[in-house]
PDB file of C-alpha atoms in Angstrom:
ATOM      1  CA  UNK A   1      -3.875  47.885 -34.065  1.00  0.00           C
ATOM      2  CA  UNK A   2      -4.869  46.343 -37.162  1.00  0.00           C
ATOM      3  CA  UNK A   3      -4.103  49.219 -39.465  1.00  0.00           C
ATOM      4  CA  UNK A   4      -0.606  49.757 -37.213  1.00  0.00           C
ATOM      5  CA  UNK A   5       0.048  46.356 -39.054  1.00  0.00           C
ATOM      6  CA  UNK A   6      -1.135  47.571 -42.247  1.00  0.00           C
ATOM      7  CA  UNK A   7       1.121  50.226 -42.326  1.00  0.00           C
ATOM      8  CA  UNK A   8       4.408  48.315 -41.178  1.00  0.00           C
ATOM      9  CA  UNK A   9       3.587  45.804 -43.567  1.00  0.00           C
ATOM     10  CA  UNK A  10       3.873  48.365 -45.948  1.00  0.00           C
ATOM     11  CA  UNK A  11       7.358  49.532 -44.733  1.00  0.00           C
ATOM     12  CA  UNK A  12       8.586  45.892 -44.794  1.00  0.00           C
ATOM     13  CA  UNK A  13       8.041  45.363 -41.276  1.00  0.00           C
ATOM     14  CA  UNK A  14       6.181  41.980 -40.645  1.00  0.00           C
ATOM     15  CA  UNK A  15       4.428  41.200 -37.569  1.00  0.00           C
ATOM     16  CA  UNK A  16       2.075  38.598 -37.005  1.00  0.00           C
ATOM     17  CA  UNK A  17      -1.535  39.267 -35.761  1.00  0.00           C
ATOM     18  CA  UNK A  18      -2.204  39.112 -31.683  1.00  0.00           C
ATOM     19  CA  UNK A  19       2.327  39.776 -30.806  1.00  0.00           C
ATOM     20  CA  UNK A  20       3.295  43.045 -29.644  1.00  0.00           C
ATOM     21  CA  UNK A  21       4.496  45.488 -31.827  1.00  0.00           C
ATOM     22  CA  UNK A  22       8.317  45.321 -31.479  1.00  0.00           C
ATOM     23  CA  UNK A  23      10.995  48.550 -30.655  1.00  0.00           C
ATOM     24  CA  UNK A  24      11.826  48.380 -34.742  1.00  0.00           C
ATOM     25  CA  UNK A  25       7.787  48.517 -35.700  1.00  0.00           C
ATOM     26  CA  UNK A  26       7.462  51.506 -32.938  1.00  0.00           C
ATOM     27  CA  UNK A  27      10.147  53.265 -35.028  1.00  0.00           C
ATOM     28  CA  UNK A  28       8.654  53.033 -38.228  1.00  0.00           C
ATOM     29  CA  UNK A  29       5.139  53.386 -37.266  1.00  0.00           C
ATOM     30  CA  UNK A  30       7.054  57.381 -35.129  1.00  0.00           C
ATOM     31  CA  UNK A  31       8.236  58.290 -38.328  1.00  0.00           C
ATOM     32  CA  UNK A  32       5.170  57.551 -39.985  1.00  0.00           C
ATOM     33  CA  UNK A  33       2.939  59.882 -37.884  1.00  0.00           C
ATOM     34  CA  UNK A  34       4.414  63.314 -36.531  1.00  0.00           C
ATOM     35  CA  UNK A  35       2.489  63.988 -33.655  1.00  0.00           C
ATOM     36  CA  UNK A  36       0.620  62.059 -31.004  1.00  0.00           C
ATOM     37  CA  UNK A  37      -1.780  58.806 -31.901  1.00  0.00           C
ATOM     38  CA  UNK A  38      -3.759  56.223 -30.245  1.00  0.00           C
ATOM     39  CA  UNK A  39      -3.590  52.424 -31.297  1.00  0.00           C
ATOM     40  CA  UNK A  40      -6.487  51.294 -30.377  1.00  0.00           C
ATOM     41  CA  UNK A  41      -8.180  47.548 -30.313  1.00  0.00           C
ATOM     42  CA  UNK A  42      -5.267  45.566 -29.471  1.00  0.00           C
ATOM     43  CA  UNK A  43      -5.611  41.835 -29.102  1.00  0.00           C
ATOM     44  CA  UNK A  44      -6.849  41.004 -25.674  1.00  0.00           C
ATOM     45  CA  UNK A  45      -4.400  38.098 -25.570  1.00  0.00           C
ATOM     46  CA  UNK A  46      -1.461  40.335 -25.072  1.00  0.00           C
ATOM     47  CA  UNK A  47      -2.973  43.026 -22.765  1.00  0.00           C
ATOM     48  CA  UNK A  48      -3.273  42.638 -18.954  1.00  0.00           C
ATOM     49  CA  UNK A  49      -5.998  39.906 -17.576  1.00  0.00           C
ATOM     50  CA  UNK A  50      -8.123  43.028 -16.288  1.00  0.00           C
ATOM     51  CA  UNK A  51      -8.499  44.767 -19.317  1.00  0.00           C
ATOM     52  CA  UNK A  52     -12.103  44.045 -20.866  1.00  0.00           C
ATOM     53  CA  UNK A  53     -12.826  42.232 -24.038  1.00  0.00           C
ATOM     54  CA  UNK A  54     -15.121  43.821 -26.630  1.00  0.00           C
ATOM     55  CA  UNK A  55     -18.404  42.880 -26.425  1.00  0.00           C
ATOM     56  CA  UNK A  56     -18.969  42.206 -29.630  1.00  0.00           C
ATOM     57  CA  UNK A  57     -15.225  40.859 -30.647  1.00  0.00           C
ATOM     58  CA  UNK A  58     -13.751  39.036 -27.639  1.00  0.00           C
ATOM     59  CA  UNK A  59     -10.248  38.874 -29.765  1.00  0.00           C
ATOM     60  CA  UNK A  60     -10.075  42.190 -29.161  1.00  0.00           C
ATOM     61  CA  UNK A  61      -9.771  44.527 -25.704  1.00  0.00           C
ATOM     62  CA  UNK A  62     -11.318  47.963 -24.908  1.00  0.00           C
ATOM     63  CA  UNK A  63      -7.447  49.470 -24.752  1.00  0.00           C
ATOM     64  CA  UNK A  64      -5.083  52.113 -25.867  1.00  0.00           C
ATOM     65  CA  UNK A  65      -1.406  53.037 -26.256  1.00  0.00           C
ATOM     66  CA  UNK A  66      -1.025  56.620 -26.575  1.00  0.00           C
ATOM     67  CA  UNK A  67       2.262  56.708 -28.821  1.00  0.00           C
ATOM     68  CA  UNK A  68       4.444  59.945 -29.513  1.00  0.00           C
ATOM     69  CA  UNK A  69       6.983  59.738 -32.253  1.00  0.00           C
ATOM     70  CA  UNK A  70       8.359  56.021 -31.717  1.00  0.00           C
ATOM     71  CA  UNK A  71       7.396  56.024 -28.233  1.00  0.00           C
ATOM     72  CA  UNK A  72       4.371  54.900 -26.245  1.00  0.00           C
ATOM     73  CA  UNK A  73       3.914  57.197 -23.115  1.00  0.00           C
ATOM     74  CA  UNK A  74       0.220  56.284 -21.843  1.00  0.00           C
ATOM     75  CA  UNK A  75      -1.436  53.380 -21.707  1.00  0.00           C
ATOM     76  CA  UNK A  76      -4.970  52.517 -20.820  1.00  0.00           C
ATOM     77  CA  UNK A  77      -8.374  50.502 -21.043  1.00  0.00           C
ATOM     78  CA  UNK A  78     -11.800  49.535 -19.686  1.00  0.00           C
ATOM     79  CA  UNK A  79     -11.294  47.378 -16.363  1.00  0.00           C
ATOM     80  CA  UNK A  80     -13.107  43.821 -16.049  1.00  0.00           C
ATOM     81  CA  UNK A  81     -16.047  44.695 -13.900  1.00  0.00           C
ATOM     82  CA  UNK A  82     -17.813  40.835 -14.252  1.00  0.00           C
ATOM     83  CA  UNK A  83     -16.108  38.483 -11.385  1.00  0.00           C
ATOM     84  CA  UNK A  84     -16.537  35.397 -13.576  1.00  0.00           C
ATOM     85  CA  UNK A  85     -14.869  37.184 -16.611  1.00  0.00           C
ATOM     86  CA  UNK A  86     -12.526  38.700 -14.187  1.00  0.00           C
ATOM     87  CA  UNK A  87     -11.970  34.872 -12.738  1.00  0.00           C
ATOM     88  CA  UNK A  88     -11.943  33.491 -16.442  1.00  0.00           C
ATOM     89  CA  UNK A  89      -9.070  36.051 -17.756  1.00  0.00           C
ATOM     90  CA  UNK A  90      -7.230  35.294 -14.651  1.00  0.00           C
ATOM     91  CA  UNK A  91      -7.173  31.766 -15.214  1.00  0.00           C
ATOM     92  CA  UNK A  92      -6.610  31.684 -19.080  1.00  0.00           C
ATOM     93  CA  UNK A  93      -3.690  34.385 -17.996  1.00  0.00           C
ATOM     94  CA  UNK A  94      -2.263  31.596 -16.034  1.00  0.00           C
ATOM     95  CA  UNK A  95      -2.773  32.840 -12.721  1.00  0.00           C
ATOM     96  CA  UNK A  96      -4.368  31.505 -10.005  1.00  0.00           C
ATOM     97  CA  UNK A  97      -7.843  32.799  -8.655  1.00  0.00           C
ATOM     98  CA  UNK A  98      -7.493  32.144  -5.036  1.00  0.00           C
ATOM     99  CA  UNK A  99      -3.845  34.741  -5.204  1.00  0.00           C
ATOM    100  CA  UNK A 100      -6.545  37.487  -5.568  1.00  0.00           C
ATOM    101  CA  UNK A 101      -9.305  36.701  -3.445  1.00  0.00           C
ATOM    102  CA  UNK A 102      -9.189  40.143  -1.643  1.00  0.00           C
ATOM    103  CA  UNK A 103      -9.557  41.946  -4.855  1.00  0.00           C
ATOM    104  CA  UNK A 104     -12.439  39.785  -6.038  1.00  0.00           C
ATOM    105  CA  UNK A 105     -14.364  39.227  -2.858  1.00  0.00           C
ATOM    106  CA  UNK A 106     -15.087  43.367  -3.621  1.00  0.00           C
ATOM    107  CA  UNK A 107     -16.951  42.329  -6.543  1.00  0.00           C
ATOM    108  CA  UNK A 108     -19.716  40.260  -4.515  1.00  0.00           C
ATOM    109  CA  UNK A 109     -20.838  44.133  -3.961  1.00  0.00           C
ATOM    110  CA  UNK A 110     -20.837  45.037  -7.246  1.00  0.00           C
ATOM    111  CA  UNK A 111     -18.412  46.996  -9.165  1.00  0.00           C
ATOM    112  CA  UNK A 112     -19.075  49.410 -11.833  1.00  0.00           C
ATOM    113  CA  UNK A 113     -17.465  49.859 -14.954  1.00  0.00           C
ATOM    114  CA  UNK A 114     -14.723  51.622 -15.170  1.00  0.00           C
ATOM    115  CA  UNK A 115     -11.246  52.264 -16.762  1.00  0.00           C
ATOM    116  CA  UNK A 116      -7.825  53.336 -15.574  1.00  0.00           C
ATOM    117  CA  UNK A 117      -4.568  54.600 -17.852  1.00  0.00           C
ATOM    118  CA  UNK A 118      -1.042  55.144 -16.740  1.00  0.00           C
ATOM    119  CA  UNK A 119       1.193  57.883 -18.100  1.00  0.00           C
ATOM    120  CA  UNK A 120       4.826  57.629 -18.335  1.00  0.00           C
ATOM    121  CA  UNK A 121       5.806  61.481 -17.439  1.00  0.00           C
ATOM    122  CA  UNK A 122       9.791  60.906 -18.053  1.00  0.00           C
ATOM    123  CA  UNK A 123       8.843  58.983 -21.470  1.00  0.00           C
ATOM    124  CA  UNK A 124       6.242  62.337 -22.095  1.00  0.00           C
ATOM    125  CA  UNK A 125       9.012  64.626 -20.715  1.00  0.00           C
ATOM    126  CA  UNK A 126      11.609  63.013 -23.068  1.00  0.00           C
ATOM    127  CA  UNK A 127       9.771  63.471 -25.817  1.00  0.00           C
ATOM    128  CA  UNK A 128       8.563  67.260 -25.358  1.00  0.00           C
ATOM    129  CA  UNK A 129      11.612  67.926 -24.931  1.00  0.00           C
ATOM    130  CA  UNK A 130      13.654  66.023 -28.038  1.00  0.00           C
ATOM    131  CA  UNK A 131      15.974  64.133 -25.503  1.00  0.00           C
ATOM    132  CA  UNK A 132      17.664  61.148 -27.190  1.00  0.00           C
ATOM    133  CA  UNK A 133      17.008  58.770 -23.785  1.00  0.00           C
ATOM    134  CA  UNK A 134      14.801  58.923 -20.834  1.00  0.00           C
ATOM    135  CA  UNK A 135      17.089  58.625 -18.278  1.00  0.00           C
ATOM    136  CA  UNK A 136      18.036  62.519 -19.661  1.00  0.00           C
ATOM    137  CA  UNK A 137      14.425  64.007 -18.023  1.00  0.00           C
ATOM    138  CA  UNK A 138      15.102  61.790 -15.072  1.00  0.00           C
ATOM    139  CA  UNK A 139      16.650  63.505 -11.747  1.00  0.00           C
ATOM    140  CA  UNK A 140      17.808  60.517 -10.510  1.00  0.00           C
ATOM    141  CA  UNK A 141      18.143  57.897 -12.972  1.00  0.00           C
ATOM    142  CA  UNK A 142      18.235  54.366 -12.389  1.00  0.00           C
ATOM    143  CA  UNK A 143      19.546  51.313 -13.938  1.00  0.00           C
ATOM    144  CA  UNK A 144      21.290  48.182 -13.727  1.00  0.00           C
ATOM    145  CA  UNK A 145      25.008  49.932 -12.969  1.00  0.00           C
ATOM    146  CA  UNK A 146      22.941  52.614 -10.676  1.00  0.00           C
ATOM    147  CA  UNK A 147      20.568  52.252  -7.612  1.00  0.00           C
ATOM    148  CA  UNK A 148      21.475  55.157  -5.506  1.00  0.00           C
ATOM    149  CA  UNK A 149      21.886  58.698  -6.334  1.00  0.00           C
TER     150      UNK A 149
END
């Protein structure tokens, strides 16, 4: 992450430490790099509550975005396996404990560490194949003018 913001502050793009890189920086950051790359240590702030801190840099969450061109298709990290962290990032995410206490009543079992990624295939599709927009490598496409084939 940080040397994604190195590099688009080099190409005039300026964006401020801990905010999400924006559809322009993507762009720049695609042509900058010709095949597929990770960006790595994002800012925990602005990844999902579940995704675990670093141990030794809280600031910063055991995550990836696997990007191709201008476009990220995977995206992935070590899960929270600590209820009170778990409870903690919840809370500090601005959601309320008790709306998960399902999911974290598991964890008076023990849970082990683990991870998880998901993988857009039209976004991978897309870009294997040059298309200019996803909804070309999607059968049946949909969008706000389209919810039915």
């Amino acid at each position: 992450y940080d040397e994604a913001l190195s590099i688009l502050a080099e190409k005039g793009v300026k964006i401020e430490w801990g905010e999400d890189l924006s559809t322009e920086a993507e762009r720049k950051l695609g042509e900058e790099f010709k095949g597929p790359y990770f960006i790595v240590d994002w800012p925990t702030r602005i990844k999902p509550f579940y995704i675990m801190p670093k141990p030794d840099n809280p600031d910063l969450s055991l995550s990836f975005d696997l990007m191709i061109g201008r476009m990220e298709v995977a995206s992935g990290g070590q899960r929270i396996h600590d209820k009170d962290l778990l409870i903690s990032r919840l809370k500090s995410s601005g959601l309320e404990p008790e709306s998960f206490k399902h999911h974290l009543k598991c964890f008076d079992w023990g849970i082990p560490p683990h991870s998880g990624w998901g993988l857009g295939l039209a976004r991978l599709v897309m870009m294997l194949l040059g298309l200019s927009d996803v909804r070309e490598a999607i059968l049946y496409p949909r969008d706000r003018w389209r919810l039915v084939p």
